[in-house]
Structures are given as C-alpha cells and as structure tokens.
Short mmCIF file of C-alpha atoms in Angstrom, two decimals:
data_model
loop_
_atom_site.label_atom_id
_atom_site.label_comp_id
_atom_site.label_asym_id
_atom_site.label_seq_id
_atom_site.Cartn_x
_atom_site.Cartn_y
_atom_site.Cartn_z
CA UNK A 1 -52.25 -85.09 4.13
CA UNK A 2 -54.69 -82.26 4.84
CA UNK A 3 -54.98 -83.19 8.51
CA UNK A 4 -52.33 -83.91 11.14
CA UNK A 5 -51.26 -87.56 11.41
CA UNK A 6 -49.26 -89.21 14.16
CA UNK A 7 -45.63 -89.91 13.32
CA UNK A 8 -45.01 -93.64 13.75
CA UNK A 9 -41.79 -94.61 15.51
CA UNK A 10 -40.61 -98.20 15.30
CA UNK A 11 -37.66 -100.33 16.34
CA UNK A 12 -35.69 -99.05 19.32
CA UNK A 13 -37.77 -95.84 19.37
CA UNK A 14 -41.15 -97.53 19.49
CA UNK A 15 -43.12 -96.10 22.41
CA UNK A 16 -40.56 -93.37 23.13
CA UNK A 17 -41.62 -89.99 24.43
CA UNK A 18 -40.09 -86.83 22.98
CA UNK A 19 -38.95 -83.50 24.39
CA UNK A 20 -37.69 -81.47 21.39
CA UNK A 21 -38.36 -81.15 17.66
CA UNK A 22 -37.05 -79.19 14.68
CA UNK A 23 -37.91 -78.94 11.02
CA UNK A 24 -35.82 -78.04 8.00
CA UNK A 25 -37.00 -77.35 4.50
CA UNK A 26 -37.97 -80.96 3.77
CA UNK A 27 -36.79 -82.95 6.81
CA UNK A 28 -37.63 -83.30 10.49
CA UNK A 29 -35.76 -84.05 13.71
CA UNK A 30 -36.94 -85.16 17.14
CA UNK A 31 -35.22 -85.82 20.47
CA UNK A 32 -36.40 -88.48 22.92
CA UNK A 33 -36.60 -87.94 26.67
CA UNK A 34 -33.49 -90.08 27.10
CA UNK A 35 -31.51 -88.02 24.58
CA UNK A 36 -31.65 -89.97 21.31
CA UNK A 37 -32.28 -88.37 17.91
CA UNK A 38 -34.70 -89.45 15.19
CA UNK A 39 -34.87 -87.97 11.68
CA UNK A 40 -36.99 -88.40 8.56
CA UNK A 41 -37.75 -86.78 5.21
CA UNK A 42 -35.55 -85.61 2.33
CA UNK A 43 -31.94 -86.73 2.49
CA UNK A 44 -30.26 -85.73 -0.78
CA UNK A 45 -27.62 -83.80 1.17
CA UNK A 46 -27.30 -86.23 4.07
CA UNK A 47 -29.43 -84.10 6.38
CA UNK A 48 -31.00 -87.19 7.97
CA UNK A 49 -27.59 -88.21 9.32
CA UNK A 50 -27.92 -91.98 9.01
CA UNK A 51 -24.88 -92.44 6.78
CA UNK A 52 -26.88 -92.50 3.55
CA UNK A 53 -28.30 -90.08 0.99
CA UNK A 54 -31.59 -91.97 0.73
CA UNK A 55 -34.87 -90.24 1.58
CA UNK A 56 -36.50 -91.66 4.70
CA UNK A 57 -40.29 -91.88 4.69
CA UNK A 58 -40.33 -92.95 8.35
CA UNK A 59 -38.09 -92.00 11.31
CA UNK A 60 -34.63 -93.50 11.68
CA UNK A 61 -32.26 -93.15 14.60
CA UNK A 62 -29.28 -90.84 14.20
CA UNK A 63 -26.07 -92.06 15.83
CA UNK A 64 -23.76 -89.18 16.65
CA UNK A 65 -20.58 -91.18 17.15
CA UNK A 66 -21.44 -94.71 16.11
CA UNK A 67 -20.00 -95.89 19.42
CA UNK A 68 -21.43 -98.00 22.19
CA UNK A 69 -21.92 -94.98 24.45
CA UNK A 70 -23.79 -92.29 22.53
CA UNK A 71 -23.89 -88.66 23.73
CA UNK A 72 -27.13 -87.49 25.32
CA UNK A 73 -28.78 -84.91 23.06
CA UNK A 74 -30.86 -82.14 24.59
CA UNK A 75 -31.70 -79.98 21.55
CA UNK A 76 -31.74 -80.08 17.75
CA UNK A 77 -31.95 -77.45 15.01
CA UNK A 78 -32.53 -77.73 11.27
CA UNK A 79 -31.59 -75.45 8.40
CA UNK A 80 -32.77 -75.81 4.84
CA UNK A 81 -30.67 -78.92 4.28
CA UNK A 82 -28.47 -79.33 7.34
CA UNK A 83 -28.96 -80.42 10.93
CA UNK A 84 -27.47 -79.67 14.34
CA UNK A 85 -27.57 -81.51 17.65
CA UNK A 86 -26.55 -80.12 21.05
CA UNK A 87 -25.41 -82.63 23.67
CA UNK A 88 -25.80 -82.42 27.43
CA UNK A 89 -22.06 -81.76 27.83
CA UNK A 90 -22.17 -78.69 25.57
CA UNK A 91 -20.89 -80.20 22.32
CA UNK A 92 -22.40 -79.58 18.88
CA UNK A 93 -22.66 -82.09 16.05
CA UNK A 94 -23.63 -81.17 12.47
CA UNK A 95 -24.48 -83.00 9.26
CA UNK A 96 -26.05 -82.47 5.84
CA UNK A 97 -25.39 -79.82 3.21
CA UNK A 98 -22.15 -77.90 3.64
CA UNK A 99 -21.80 -75.83 0.47
CA UNK A 100 -21.36 -72.64 2.51
CA UNK A 101 -19.64 -74.06 5.57
CA UNK A 102 -22.88 -74.30 7.53
CA UNK A 103 -21.62 -77.41 9.32
CA UNK A 104 -18.75 -75.46 10.87
CA UNK A 105 -16.22 -78.28 10.50
CA UNK A 106 -13.59 -76.34 8.54
CA UNK A 107 -14.24 -77.93 5.16
CA UNK A 108 -16.84 -77.87 2.38
CA UNK A 109 -18.85 -80.79 1.07
CA UNK A 110 -21.98 -82.51 2.34
CA UNK A 111 -21.74 -85.31 4.87
CA UNK A 112 -24.36 -87.86 5.89
CA UNK A 113 -22.63 -88.63 9.19
CA UNK A 114 -22.74 -86.30 12.23
CA UNK A 115 -19.46 -84.43 12.66
CA UNK A 116 -18.20 -82.64 15.75
CA UNK A 117 -18.12 -78.83 15.48
CA UNK A 118 -15.01 -77.33 17.15
CA UNK A 119 -16.83 -75.34 19.81
CA UNK A 120 -17.52 -76.19 23.45
CA UNK A 121 -19.60 -75.06 26.40
CA UNK A 122 -22.67 -74.50 24.21
CA UNK A 123 -26.15 -74.23 25.68
CA UNK A 124 -28.23 -73.06 22.69
CA UNK A 125 -28.15 -73.85 18.96
CA UNK A 126 -30.10 -72.52 16.00
CA UNK A 127 -29.97 -72.98 12.24
CA UNK A 128 -30.77 -70.59 9.41
CA UNK A 129 -31.11 -71.41 5.75
CA UNK A 130 -27.38 -71.97 5.19
CA UNK A 131 -25.87 -70.76 8.46
CA UNK A 132 -25.72 -71.90 12.06
CA UNK A 133 -25.66 -70.22 15.49
CA UNK A 134 -24.62 -71.24 18.99
CA UNK A 135 -24.60 -69.51 22.37
CA UNK A 136 -22.16 -70.51 25.10
CA UNK A 137 -22.43 -70.80 28.85
CA UNK A 138 -19.91 -67.95 29.10
CA UNK A 139 -22.10 -65.51 27.17
CA UNK A 140 -20.28 -65.78 23.86
CA UNK A 141 -22.19 -66.35 20.61
CA UNK A 142 -20.78 -68.07 17.55
CA UNK A 143 -21.97 -68.27 13.97
CA UNK A 144 -20.75 -70.05 10.84
CA UNK A 145 -21.73 -70.71 7.24
CA UNK A 146 -23.10 -68.38 4.56
CA UNK A 147 -22.65 -64.68 5.27
CA UNK A 148 -23.40 -62.84 2.02
CA UNK A 149 -26.08 -60.82 3.81
CA UNK A 150 -24.27 -60.41 7.14
CA UNK A 151 -26.27 -63.14 8.88
CA UNK A 152 -23.24 -64.28 10.91
CA UNK A 153 -23.01 -60.94 12.70
CA UNK A 154 -19.21 -60.90 12.60
CA UNK A 155 -18.85 -57.46 11.03
CA UNK A 156 -17.95 -58.85 7.60
CA UNK A 157 -19.74 -60.44 4.67
CA UNK A 158 -17.29 -63.33 4.43
CA UNK A 159 -18.49 -66.90 4.88
CA UNK A 160 -16.94 -68.86 7.73
CA UNK A 161 -16.17 -72.58 7.64
CA UNK A 162 -15.55 -72.58 11.40
CA UNK A 163 -17.41 -71.00 14.33
CA UNK A 164 -16.71 -67.26 14.46
CA UNK A 165 -17.59 -64.90 17.29
CA UNK A 166 -20.65 -62.72 16.80
CA UNK A 167 -20.00 -59.05 17.63
CA UNK A 168 -22.19 -58.48 20.70
CA UNK A 169 -20.92 -55.02 21.63
CA UNK A 170 -24.42 -53.58 21.17
CA UNK A 171 -25.78 -55.76 23.96
CA UNK A 172 -25.99 -54.41 27.53
CA UNK A 173 -22.98 -55.27 29.74
CA UNK A 174 -23.42 -58.69 31.30
CA UNK A 175 -26.39 -59.65 29.14
CA UNK A 176 -26.48 -63.23 27.92
CA UNK A 177 -28.56 -64.91 25.24
CA UNK A 178 -31.67 -66.80 26.31
CA UNK A 179 -32.94 -67.66 22.81
CA UNK A 180 -31.54 -67.80 19.28
CA UNK A 181 -33.22 -68.20 15.91
CA UNK A 182 -32.09 -68.17 12.29
CA UNK A 183 -34.12 -67.19 9.24
CA UNK A 184 -33.24 -67.80 5.63
CA UNK A 185 -30.55 -65.11 5.67
CA UNK A 186 -30.94 -63.32 8.99
CA UNK A 187 -30.54 -64.05 12.69
CA UNK A 188 -32.17 -62.93 15.92
CA UNK A 189 -31.31 -63.19 19.61
CA UNK A 190 -33.16 -62.59 22.88
CA UNK A 191 -31.05 -61.44 25.82
CA UNK A 192 -31.53 -61.81 29.57
CA UNK A 193 -32.58 -58.17 29.95
CA UNK A 194 -35.47 -58.70 27.54
CA UNK A 195 -33.76 -57.07 24.57
CA UNK A 196 -34.10 -58.38 21.03
CA UNK A 197 -31.23 -58.05 18.54
CA UNK A 198 -31.23 -58.87 14.84
CA UNK A 199 -28.76 -58.91 11.95
CA UNK A 200 -28.45 -60.06 8.34
CA UNK A 201 -30.72 -59.55 5.35
CA UNK A 202 -33.27 -56.78 5.81
CA UNK A 203 -34.83 -56.38 2.36
CA UNK A 204 -38.31 -56.91 3.79
CA UNK A 205 -37.75 -55.23 7.13
CA UNK A 206 -37.09 -58.53 8.89
CA UNK A 207 -34.60 -56.91 11.29
CA UNK A 208 -37.34 -54.77 12.79
CA UNK A 209 -35.35 -51.54 12.85
CA UNK A 210 -37.73 -49.53 10.68
CA UNK A 211 -35.38 -49.73 7.67
CA UNK A 212 -34.58 -52.09 4.81
CA UNK A 213 -30.79 -51.96 5.00
CA UNK A 214 -28.98 -55.19 5.84
CA UNK A 215 -26.62 -55.32 8.84
CA UNK A 216 -23.54 -57.45 9.48
CA UNK A 217 -23.53 -56.83 13.24
CA UNK A 218 -26.39 -57.23 15.74
CA UNK A 219 -28.58 -54.18 16.32
CA UNK A 220 -31.44 -53.70 18.75
CA UNK A 221 -34.92 -54.17 17.35
CA UNK A 222 -36.63 -50.80 17.60
CA UNK A 223 -40.21 -50.43 18.72
CA UNK A 224 -40.30 -46.62 18.51
CA UNK A 225 -41.58 -46.58 14.92
CA UNK A 226 -44.65 -48.67 15.77
CA UNK A 227 -48.05 -47.02 16.14
CA UNK A 228 -49.81 -48.66 19.06
CA UNK A 229 -53.61 -48.76 19.31
CA UNK A 230 -55.15 -46.16 21.62
CA UNK A 231 -57.82 -48.59 22.78
CA UNK A 232 -57.18 -52.15 23.99
CA UNK A 233 -58.15 -55.13 21.91
CA UNK A 234 -61.16 -57.04 23.17
#
C-alpha cells in the first residue's frame, strides 16, 4: 500500500477502541481501552504470541495467561522480533525471538506464548533490536538481552538472560525515569529533571555526546557541542 489503510479488527475485537500501539521489524501490536492485546504480521519467531509460528495477515488476540481472567495490559513494546506487554499490576510478559535473552526469562530459545519476566513493580517498558528495558515504580531500571555494544547499561558487555540493574549513578539524586526507548543496539532514558541519558552503540553518534565511542553505562546527552542559530526560525 502507498496510502494508509484502516486495520480491520474482527471477532471479539470488532469495534474496539485502542489506547497504545507498538511496531517491531515486521509485526505490530495494539492495546484496547479495556486492556486486551492484538498482534499481526510476521511470526517466524513467535512474536505474535498466539501460540503459533504462522504469519498473521490480520490481527489476532494475544492471551497472556490463557486463563479465564486475563491481566489488564496498559502498554506494549516491540523489538525486531520480540514483544513485551506491561500489565496494570506492574508485571511484564514477553514472547518471540530469544536468541540473546531478550525475553528475560532465564533461558534461550524462541517462544510463541507470552512468558512472565521475573521483575515486578514496573511502570514503563521498551524494546530495542534484541534487548529490553523496564523502569520500576521505585526508580530502578532493568535491562536484559544482547549487550555486545553495552546497550544494557550494566557496566559490562555481557548478555543477560534475566533482568539486570542499569547503572544509574550518573543521574541526579532522586531522579526517576519518565520515558524509555531502545534502538537497534542503544538505549535512551528521560528523567524527571528533564535530563536525557544514553548508552550502547555510538558508531554514528547516536548517544549524542559529541563522540563515536560506545558506552556500557548511561551518560548524559551533551548539548554543548551544538551550534545554535543566532536568529530564530520563522
């Protein structure tokens, strides 16, 4: 398609309204107002989360537990080939490709069924290419998955199959994260004091520190090297 088309939802999601969306490399996720998850697109790694590895050309509902009472989802995130869902009670579920531990469940191997990540009290999630991020109500930040470029921010370059604490010592005392985002191999966070911190691959200057050296711990994005216009834009 060369023009936008409306996504058609059928079955139990027909007529639903949505409050959140996310897109991976070749798949999409959406959250309804009442906290259900729909997914569609490529599914070779189970990133749709419907228990199959079959591509879905139209949306299907993702069941997090398969039980009668499903958790209420408030946010979703999508990496290249994995997916995350954050529930209203602060739990995180993950599914899809897991070759680098990006699902955070302690093992390797793709899964087409949502699995509970051993972390609690989460209020924000984000997904990079092959890594995942979460911020807690208590100000802590976790990361897991691929870390060859330092994108987990743990001070090492070792992958983690389970959530590991991001080293936030560079952040101002008492600052908490208000937004998180993951790139292909780097990560970025916005804190309550308005600061921006980045870590991971920096070969193209994506960390915004005026250099091209990768970092395995968060560092403040520097604006001092920018040349601002002397006259305002019209």
